[in-house]
Short mmCIF file of C-alpha atoms and ligand atoms in Angstrom, two decimals:
data_model
loop_
_atom_site.label_atom_id
_atom_site.label_comp_id
_atom_site.label_asym_id
_atom_site.label_seq_id
_atom_site.Cartn_x
_atom_site.Cartn_y
_atom_site.Cartn_z
CA MET R 18 171.92 187.43 62.70
CA ALA R 19 172.41 183.35 63.04
CA ARG R 20 174.75 181.27 60.17
CA THR R 21 174.24 178.03 59.88
CA ILE R 22 176.62 175.99 56.77
CA ILE R 23 176.29 172.77 56.32
CA GLN R 24 179.15 171.85 54.12
CA ASN R 25 180.02 169.09 51.91
CA GLY R 26 177.12 166.68 52.24
CA THR R 27 175.06 165.11 49.32
CA VAL R 28 172.15 167.22 48.69
CA VAL R 29 168.75 166.26 47.43
CA THR R 30 166.68 169.39 47.50
CA LEU R 31 164.08 167.99 45.35
CA ASP R 32 163.64 171.61 43.71
CA PRO R 33 163.48 170.39 40.03
CA ASP R 34 165.67 173.63 39.42
CA ILE R 35 168.56 172.73 41.55
CA GLY R 36 168.42 168.76 41.58
CA ASP R 37 170.65 166.41 43.83
CA LEU R 38 174.02 168.01 44.21
CA ASP R 39 177.14 166.00 45.53
CA ASP R 40 179.42 168.03 47.86
CA ALA R 41 177.92 170.56 48.38
CA ASP R 42 176.61 172.94 50.78
CA VAL R 43 173.69 174.59 52.53
CA LEU R 44 173.63 178.23 53.97
CA VAL R 45 171.15 179.31 56.70
CA GLU R 46 170.78 182.85 58.32
CA ASP R 47 167.59 183.36 60.50
CA GLY R 48 166.14 180.10 60.02
CA GLU R 49 166.06 180.49 56.29
CA ILE R 50 167.61 178.72 53.48
CA VAL R 51 169.57 181.48 51.50
CA ASP R 52 171.46 179.38 49.20
CA VAL R 53 172.76 175.85 48.16
CA GLY R 54 175.13 175.14 46.12
CA ARG R 55 179.28 173.90 45.94
CA GLY R 56 181.58 176.12 47.69
CA LEU R 57 179.26 178.53 49.66
CA SER R 58 181.45 180.90 51.89
CA ALA R 59 181.37 180.27 55.11
CA ASN R 60 182.07 184.01 56.36
CA GLY R 61 181.17 183.06 60.39
CA ALA R 62 178.99 180.96 60.36
CA GLU R 63 178.76 177.56 62.46
CA VAL R 64 180.02 175.02 60.43
CA VAL R 65 177.74 171.26 60.36
CA ASP R 66 179.99 168.82 58.69
CA ALA R 67 177.83 167.25 56.42
CA SER R 68 180.75 164.88 54.62
CA GLY R 69 179.08 160.82 54.35
CA HIS R 70 175.65 162.37 54.95
CA ILE R 71 172.36 162.77 52.64
CA VAL R 72 170.91 166.13 53.13
CA LEU R 73 167.39 166.37 52.70
CA PRO R 74 163.96 168.19 54.10
CA GLY R 75 162.47 167.06 56.64
CA PHE R 76 159.30 164.81 55.96
CA VAL R 77 155.82 165.76 56.19
CA ASP R 78 153.63 163.31 58.18
CA SER R 79 149.99 164.84 56.72
CA HIS R 80 147.83 162.73 58.78
CA ILE R 81 148.63 161.61 62.57
CA HIS R 82 146.91 161.33 65.96
CA MET R 83 149.45 162.06 68.30
CA ALA R 84 147.84 161.71 71.45
CA GLN R 85 147.78 158.33 71.30
CA THR R 86 151.40 158.23 71.80
CA GLN R 87 151.46 157.15 75.66
CA VAL R 88 149.22 153.88 74.50
CA ARG R 89 151.66 152.36 72.12
CA GLY R 90 151.28 148.76 71.42
CA ILE R 91 147.65 148.21 71.93
CA ALA R 92 146.23 148.16 69.02
CA GLY R 93 148.55 145.88 66.40
CA ASP R 94 145.76 143.78 66.90
CA TRP R 95 143.01 145.89 66.11
CA SER R 96 140.45 147.00 63.19
CA LEU R 97 138.96 150.02 62.51
CA MET R 98 135.69 149.28 62.68
CA GLY R 99 135.79 147.14 65.78
CA GLU R 100 138.18 147.36 68.65
CA TYR R 101 139.48 151.01 67.48
CA PHE R 102 135.60 152.54 67.81
CA GLU R 103 134.66 150.56 70.34
CA HIS R 104 138.27 150.85 72.93
CA MET R 105 139.93 154.13 71.59
CA LEU R 106 136.65 156.40 70.37
CA GLY R 107 134.16 154.97 72.70
CA ASN R 108 136.33 154.96 75.71
CA ILE R 109 140.11 155.22 75.46
CA THR R 110 139.22 159.12 74.04
CA GLY R 111 137.10 160.16 76.73
CA LEU R 112 139.43 159.72 80.04
CA TYR R 113 141.80 162.09 78.54
CA GLN R 114 142.84 164.63 80.66
CA PRO R 115 144.38 167.77 79.92
CA GLU R 116 147.77 166.80 81.01
CA ASP R 117 147.51 163.17 78.85
CA MET R 118 146.97 165.43 75.63
CA TYR R 119 150.52 167.23 76.65
CA LEU R 120 152.36 164.43 77.18
CA GLY R 121 150.68 161.99 73.86
CA GLY R 122 151.33 165.48 71.71
CA LEU R 123 154.96 165.68 73.22
CA PHE R 124 156.30 162.51 73.24
CA GLY R 125 154.86 162.42 69.67
CA SER R 126 156.68 165.14 68.83
CA LEU R 127 160.07 164.62 69.99
CA GLU R 128 159.66 160.78 68.05
CA LYS R 129 158.88 162.54 64.78
CA LEU R 130 161.67 164.76 65.53
CA HIS R 131 163.89 161.99 66.15
CA THR R 132 162.78 160.14 62.88
CA GLY R 133 163.35 162.90 60.58
CA THR R 134 159.84 164.40 60.35
CA THR R 135 159.84 168.27 60.86
CA THR R 136 156.14 168.83 60.31
CA ALA R 137 152.78 166.72 61.16
CA LEU R 138 149.29 167.33 61.29
CA ASP R 139 147.87 166.54 64.89
CA TRP R 140 144.58 164.92 64.09
CA SER R 141 143.52 165.97 67.39
CA TYR R 142 140.47 165.23 70.01
CA PRO R 143 140.18 167.70 72.66
CA ASN R 144 137.67 167.02 75.19
CA SER R 145 137.97 170.66 76.15
CA LEU R 146 139.36 173.95 75.40
CA GLU R 147 142.23 172.98 78.00
CA HIS R 148 142.64 169.81 76.57
CA GLY R 149 143.49 171.87 73.09
CA GLU R 150 145.84 174.01 74.76
CA ARG R 151 147.75 171.66 76.36
CA ALA R 152 148.08 169.79 72.93
CA VAL R 153 148.95 172.98 71.53
CA ASP R 154 151.88 173.36 74.34
CA ALA R 155 153.60 170.14 73.44
CA LEU R 156 153.81 170.63 70.02
CA ARG R 157 155.38 174.06 71.08
CA ASP R 158 157.76 172.57 73.60
CA ALA R 159 158.63 170.02 71.05
CA GLY R 160 159.60 172.50 68.62
CA LEU R 161 157.86 170.76 65.72
CA ARG R 162 156.26 172.55 62.76
CA ALA R 163 152.74 171.62 63.49
CA VAL R 164 149.48 172.12 62.03
CA TYR R 165 146.80 171.15 65.10
CA ALA R 166 143.52 170.05 63.72
CA TRP R 167 141.13 170.44 66.18
CA GLY R 168 138.84 167.72 65.62
CA PRO R 169 135.39 166.49 67.75
CA PRO R 170 136.08 165.52 71.32
CA GLY R 171 137.08 162.07 72.06
CA ASP R 172 134.53 162.03 74.99
CA ASP R 173 131.16 160.86 73.72
CA ALA R 174 131.91 158.57 70.26
CA ALA R 175 127.55 158.44 69.85
CA LYS R 176 127.21 162.44 70.21
CA TRP R 177 130.17 162.85 67.43
CA TRP R 178 130.56 160.03 65.23
CA TYR R 179 126.99 158.39 64.73
CA GLU R 180 125.44 160.42 62.53
CA SER R 181 126.34 163.31 64.81
CA GLU R 182 124.18 166.54 64.24
CA VAL R 183 126.68 168.60 66.56
CA GLY R 184 129.30 171.19 65.03
CA LEU R 185 132.48 171.64 65.74
CA PRO R 186 132.84 174.01 68.33
CA GLU R 187 133.62 177.34 67.08
CA GLU R 188 134.33 179.84 70.51
CA GLN R 189 136.61 177.24 71.22
CA ILE R 190 138.56 177.15 68.41
CA ARG R 191 138.32 180.95 67.73
CA GLU R 192 139.63 181.20 71.33
CA LEU R 193 142.45 178.78 70.53
CA LEU R 194 143.80 180.23 67.14
CA ASP R 195 143.41 183.69 68.45
CA GLU R 196 145.48 182.94 72.02
CA GLU R 197 147.72 180.14 70.64
CA ILE R 198 148.01 180.08 67.60
CA ARG R 199 148.33 182.65 65.04
CA ASP R 200 151.28 184.16 66.42
CA ASP R 201 153.39 181.27 66.70
CA ASP R 202 155.29 181.03 63.49
CA LEU R 203 155.82 176.96 64.00
CA LEU R 204 152.03 176.63 63.98
CA SER R 205 149.24 176.58 62.19
CA LEU R 206 145.41 175.59 62.37
CA ALA R 207 143.47 172.97 60.53
CA LEU R 208 139.76 172.04 61.69
CA GLY R 209 139.47 168.30 61.90
CA LEU R 210 136.16 166.94 60.36
CA ARG R 211 133.72 164.42 60.52
CA GLY R 212 132.14 164.82 56.72
CA PRO R 213 129.54 162.91 55.44
CA ASP R 214 130.23 159.69 56.51
CA PHE R 215 129.69 160.85 60.20
CA CYS R 216 127.47 163.62 60.78
CA THR R 217 124.76 165.16 59.12
CA ASP R 218 124.73 166.98 55.61
CA GLU R 219 123.90 169.84 57.19
CA ILE R 220 126.79 169.99 59.75
CA ALA R 221 129.28 168.47 57.27
CA ARG R 222 128.34 171.63 55.56
CA SER R 223 128.37 174.57 58.64
CA ASP R 224 131.98 172.28 59.50
CA MET R 225 133.60 173.03 56.34
CA ASP R 226 131.63 176.68 56.35
CA LEU R 227 134.03 177.36 59.48
CA ALA R 228 137.31 175.73 58.35
CA ARG R 229 136.86 178.16 55.28
CA ASP R 230 135.52 180.95 57.54
CA LEU R 231 138.70 180.69 60.40
CA ASP R 232 141.25 180.31 57.01
CA ALA R 233 142.01 176.91 58.25
CA VAL R 234 142.47 173.50 56.11
CA ALA R 235 139.57 170.88 56.43
CA THR R 236 141.12 167.82 56.67
CA ILE R 237 138.37 164.85 56.69
CA HIS R 238 138.52 160.96 57.18
CA MET R 239 136.33 159.42 54.38
CA GLY R 240 135.67 156.62 52.07
CA ALA R 241 137.30 154.00 54.68
CA ALA R 242 135.10 151.25 55.78
CA LEU R 243 132.98 148.61 53.90
CA TRP R 244 130.09 150.78 54.59
CA THR R 245 131.41 153.48 52.31
CA SER R 246 132.43 151.38 49.76
CA SER R 247 131.33 151.66 45.80
CA LEU R 248 132.23 148.25 45.60
CA TYR R 249 129.33 146.72 48.45
CA ASN R 250 127.12 149.58 49.37
CA GLU R 251 124.54 150.42 47.33
CA ASP R 252 124.32 153.80 49.45
CA TYR R 253 127.28 154.62 48.43
CA GLN R 254 127.27 158.56 48.67
CA GLY R 255 130.94 159.81 47.71
CA PHE R 256 131.66 162.93 48.73
CA GLY R 257 127.89 163.34 49.23
CA SER R 258 126.90 166.56 50.81
CA ILE R 259 130.25 168.51 50.66
CA SER R 260 131.12 167.43 46.86
CA ASP R 261 130.37 171.02 45.89
CA MET R 262 132.79 172.25 48.44
CA LEU R 263 136.51 171.08 47.52
CA GLY R 264 139.31 172.34 46.71
CA PRO R 265 143.01 173.06 47.55
CA ASP R 266 142.18 173.31 51.50
CA VAL R 267 140.67 170.31 51.81
CA ASN R 268 142.47 167.12 52.62
CA ILE R 269 140.91 163.99 52.87
CA ALA R 270 142.44 161.40 54.53
CA HIS R 271 142.47 157.46 53.13
CA ALA R 272 139.73 157.77 50.47
CA ASN R 273 140.27 154.18 50.21
CA ASN R 274 136.87 153.12 48.58
CA PHE R 275 136.02 156.00 46.43
CA THR R 276 135.44 155.49 42.42
CA GLN R 277 138.16 156.93 40.17
CA GLU R 278 135.65 159.00 39.01
CA ASP R 279 135.18 161.00 42.34
CA ILE R 280 138.69 160.64 43.10
CA GLN R 281 138.89 162.25 39.98
CA HIS R 282 136.38 164.91 40.73
CA ALA R 283 139.09 165.81 44.05
CA VAL R 284 141.69 165.96 42.34
CA ASP R 285 140.39 168.73 39.56
CA ALA R 286 138.97 170.29 42.60
CA GLY R 287 142.79 171.04 44.13
CA ALA R 288 142.02 168.05 47.18
CA SER R 289 144.89 166.66 48.67
CA PHE R 290 145.34 162.85 50.06
CA SER R 291 146.75 161.26 53.03
CA ALA R 292 146.90 157.51 52.52
CA THR R 293 148.53 155.87 55.75
CA PRO R 294 148.97 152.75 53.85
CA GLU R 295 150.30 150.66 57.05
CA VAL R 296 147.52 151.23 59.30
CA GLU R 297 145.06 151.55 56.13
CA MET R 298 146.07 147.62 54.91
CA GLN R 299 145.91 146.26 58.79
CA MET R 300 142.68 147.93 60.12
CA GLY R 301 139.97 147.28 57.04
CA HIS R 302 139.92 150.99 55.64
CA GLY R 303 140.68 149.12 52.41
CA VAL R 304 143.38 148.95 49.45
CA PRO R 305 145.32 152.40 49.49
CA CYS R 306 144.34 155.53 47.05
CA THR R 307 147.17 155.64 46.05
CA GLY R 308 146.77 154.27 42.18
CA LYS R 309 143.52 156.20 41.97
CA VAL R 310 144.35 159.71 42.97
CA LEU R 311 147.88 158.73 40.71
CA GLU R 312 145.78 157.58 37.52
CA ALA R 313 143.97 160.87 38.56
CA GLY R 314 146.89 163.33 37.43
CA GLY R 315 147.31 164.13 41.37
CA ASN R 316 150.31 162.86 44.06
CA VAL R 317 149.09 161.40 47.47
CA THR R 318 150.70 162.43 50.46
CA TRP R 319 151.85 159.82 53.64
CA GLY R 320 150.46 159.69 57.38
CA VAL R 321 151.13 157.56 60.53
CA ASP R 322 147.54 157.70 61.66
CA VAL R 323 146.81 155.51 64.24
CA CYS R 324 150.46 155.58 66.59
CA SER R 325 149.04 153.43 69.13
CA ASN R 326 149.25 150.71 66.85
CA ILE R 327 152.27 151.16 64.60
CA SER R 328 155.47 153.24 64.83
CA GLY R 329 155.32 157.06 64.54
CA ASP R 330 158.75 156.86 61.61
CA MET R 331 157.68 157.89 58.01
CA GLY R 332 160.42 155.64 56.73
CA HIS R 333 157.90 152.82 57.05
CA GLN R 334 154.99 155.04 55.12
CA MET R 335 157.06 155.84 52.36
CA ARG R 336 157.97 151.77 51.50
CA PHE R 337 154.80 150.74 52.56
CA GLY R 338 152.63 153.18 50.11
CA MET R 339 155.05 152.23 47.59
CA GLN R 340 155.48 148.98 47.52
CA THR R 341 151.58 148.47 48.19
CA GLN R 342 151.37 150.02 44.76
CA ARG R 343 153.85 148.49 43.40
CA MET R 344 151.91 145.19 44.23
CA LEU R 345 148.68 146.02 42.62
CA ASP R 346 150.28 147.30 39.46
CA ASN R 347 152.11 144.19 39.42
CA GLU R 348 148.94 141.91 39.70
CA GLU R 349 147.37 143.81 36.91
CA THR R 350 150.19 143.28 34.22
CA MET R 351 150.17 140.07 35.21
CA GLU R 352 146.24 139.64 34.83
CA GLY R 353 146.57 140.47 31.79
CA GLY R 354 149.05 137.88 30.83
CA GLU R 355 152.07 140.02 30.92
CA GLU R 356 155.73 139.70 32.50
CA VAL R 357 156.14 142.95 34.77
CA THR R 358 159.02 144.45 33.08
CA GLU R 359 159.32 147.67 34.83
CA VAL R 360 158.07 148.93 38.23
CA THR R 361 155.20 152.03 38.57
CA ILE R 362 155.73 154.91 41.43
CA SER R 363 159.33 155.76 42.22
CA CYS R 364 161.65 156.16 45.19
CA ARG R 365 161.65 159.56 44.26
CA ASP R 366 158.06 159.60 43.72
CA THR R 367 157.56 158.37 47.50
CA LEU R 368 160.19 160.79 48.65
CA LYS R 369 158.26 163.54 47.66
CA SER R 370 155.08 162.08 48.76
CA ALA R 371 156.86 162.32 52.11
CA THR R 372 158.52 165.78 51.78
CA ILE R 373 156.58 168.50 48.99
CA GLU R 374 153.34 167.03 48.72
CA GLY R 375 152.37 167.12 52.12
CA ALA R 376 153.93 170.32 52.66
CA LYS R 377 151.25 171.23 49.86
CA ALA R 378 148.46 169.64 51.26
CA LEU R 379 148.85 171.52 54.64
CA ASN R 380 149.02 174.44 52.73
CA LEU R 381 153.06 175.33 53.20
CA GLU R 382 154.81 174.80 50.32
CA ASP R 383 156.15 178.09 50.01
CA GLU R 384 157.76 177.44 53.52
CA ILE R 385 158.74 173.96 53.58
CA GLY R 386 158.98 170.49 51.44
CA THR R 387 162.45 171.59 49.24
CA LEU R 388 165.32 172.66 50.20
CA THR R 389 164.79 176.40 48.01
CA PRO R 390 166.44 179.11 48.77
CA GLY R 391 164.05 180.95 50.37
CA LYS R 392 162.24 178.72 52.67
CA ARG R 393 162.39 177.66 56.30
CA ALA R 394 165.39 175.51 57.38
CA ASP R 395 163.50 172.18 57.64
CA ILE R 396 166.46 169.88 57.03
CA ILE R 397 167.82 166.41 58.13
CA MET R 398 170.82 164.75 57.51
CA ILE R 399 170.99 160.91 57.45
CA GLU R 400 174.31 159.04 57.78
CA ALA R 401 175.70 157.40 53.92
CA ASP R 402 179.28 156.22 55.42
CA ASP R 403 177.45 153.85 57.71
CA PHE R 404 178.46 150.39 57.34
CA LEU R 405 174.37 149.70 56.60
CA THR R 406 174.15 152.42 54.49
CA ALA R 407 177.27 152.62 52.27
CA PRO R 408 178.29 152.62 49.69
CA SER R 409 175.44 154.91 48.84
CA HIS R 410 175.12 154.89 44.85
CA ASN R 411 171.83 156.65 44.79
CA PRO R 412 170.87 159.21 47.61
CA VAL R 413 167.24 158.69 46.99
CA GLU R 414 167.36 155.25 47.77
CA THR R 415 169.73 155.10 50.10
CA VAL R 416 166.82 157.05 52.19
CA VAL R 417 163.83 155.03 50.97
CA PHE R 418 164.74 151.78 51.43
CA GLN R 419 169.17 151.89 53.06
CA SER R 420 167.94 153.71 56.39
CA ASP R 421 166.75 153.57 59.38
CA PRO R 422 165.83 156.38 61.83
CA SER R 423 169.46 155.54 63.41
CA HIS R 424 171.09 156.56 60.82
CA ILE R 425 168.93 160.37 61.33
CA THR R 426 171.83 162.30 63.11
CA ASP R 427 170.84 165.51 62.67
CA VAL R 428 167.28 167.46 62.36
CA MET R 429 166.72 171.38 62.07
CA VAL R 430 163.44 172.83 62.54
CA ASP R 431 163.28 176.59 61.33
CA GLY R 432 167.43 176.98 61.29
CA GLU R 433 167.40 175.49 64.95
CA PHE R 434 169.14 172.03 65.45
CA ARG R 435 166.39 169.71 66.95
CA LYS R 436 168.72 166.63 66.83
CA ARG R 437 172.32 166.68 67.09
CA ASP R 438 174.97 164.23 65.99
CA GLY R 439 172.41 161.32 67.13
CA SER R 440 170.86 162.61 69.81
CA LEU R 441 167.46 165.21 70.58
CA VAL R 442 168.83 168.10 72.36
CA ASN R 443 165.54 168.69 74.38
CA PRO R 444 165.22 168.26 77.85
CA LEU R 445 162.41 167.04 77.81
CA VAL R 446 162.43 164.50 76.71
CA ASP R 447 164.43 162.96 80.10
CA GLU R 448 162.18 165.46 82.30
CA GLU R 449 158.79 164.40 81.57
CA PHE R 450 159.25 160.57 80.38
CA ASP R 451 158.10 159.28 83.63
CA ARG R 452 155.00 161.32 83.70
CA PHE R 453 154.44 159.79 80.14
CA VAL R 454 154.39 156.46 80.81
CA GLU R 455 152.38 156.49 83.89
CA SER R 456 150.07 158.96 82.02
CA GLY R 457 149.66 155.78 79.34
CA GLU R 458 149.41 153.25 82.49
CA ARG R 459 146.68 154.98 84.31
CA LEU R 460 144.92 155.33 80.95
CA LEU R 461 144.86 151.78 80.37
CA ASP R 462 143.95 151.32 84.13
CA GLU R 463 140.87 153.22 83.60
CA ALA R 464 139.83 151.82 80.34
CA ASP R 465 139.95 148.27 82.03
CA ILE R 466 139.70 146.85 78.30
CA GLY R 467 141.66 143.39 79.40
CA LEU R 468 144.95 144.31 77.95
ZN1 ZN D 517 142.60 159.37 61.34
#
């Protein structure tokens, strides 16, 4: 039996029954957290000294398009309805070969692990079964816990994104599930759906039916752009043809422009929300849905979304998501003629959105998201005695505001270290690096978009 004890750390479990513990240990056996507490017996376990460190659950990114990793740094000045649809969905994604899916997914996953994210939903647009297979190979080779979301192919934006009359390729999806995903403990399947914003009512519903039949989370881009807005569009449809199909297995990405009433309906149905605040603030999606979801009694999760414009580090999303909402709430108070005397949404709230709430959205809350005995050991360690992070008077504030990826020293997925003492252990970082860079260069050469 493989046993590891992470000793003498400040343990932020995010489990409401266990709380935060100073000078505490986490005992891991065969990939499972078996005990959390002070003075646990090491009893033959590999000892990891966590003194001076904060020990917490790995982050969960509920929405990212991992395959865009090798075209980093091109979309930082782009809007969604302008350059992104034209250049990315209308051009670059059609040029992807299976190897490009692999290399983007691999380095996207390695970035995730390096920056403390142990689980991500990879919203993918495979142009063939082989593209999907290589995208899944990348997640597996990196050692990330991942939900692979099979979305529409990236080779024909007009066919797949403009009132599409074509459903997702069921046969290919079933084959990928059976051959690559079902028997892998770290992988699960989602479907990346277009929903009624991008396809006919009939297809929106039949794709949802397929997701349910496959027992896959249905993750859908909705309510992101002026034309989906209740404020500016008299044809506002809200959840439209799928409003009676929402449930805990449905994840809505963005949802910026839904009415409070529609958000309430989705929260009541148990649906989850992925806010991707940094991308949404840039690209013209509208105001993040955070405030409306909280008002409705729900919780948001955070996602990076478009990693061709922004970093994959979840720390940015924790801060952008929280501070944006605080700004909006403060503004509302001040517009009412009152001074702001307390802030809304706490550091612990945003950390929960980056961990356990993400786990719930991906139907993984029984496995990950808190450091609870019985869950799988997806654990990160953050240096709290560095001159940039010390003194750590409040571990949650140190995690959210005072640390950056350089302080994430150790990252464990399912009981295995993916990053140790500040470095990734996976040799593919070096072995595949040149091919990764070449892939990005070739894609942009072929796309010829004048960068
Ligand atoms: Zn997205």
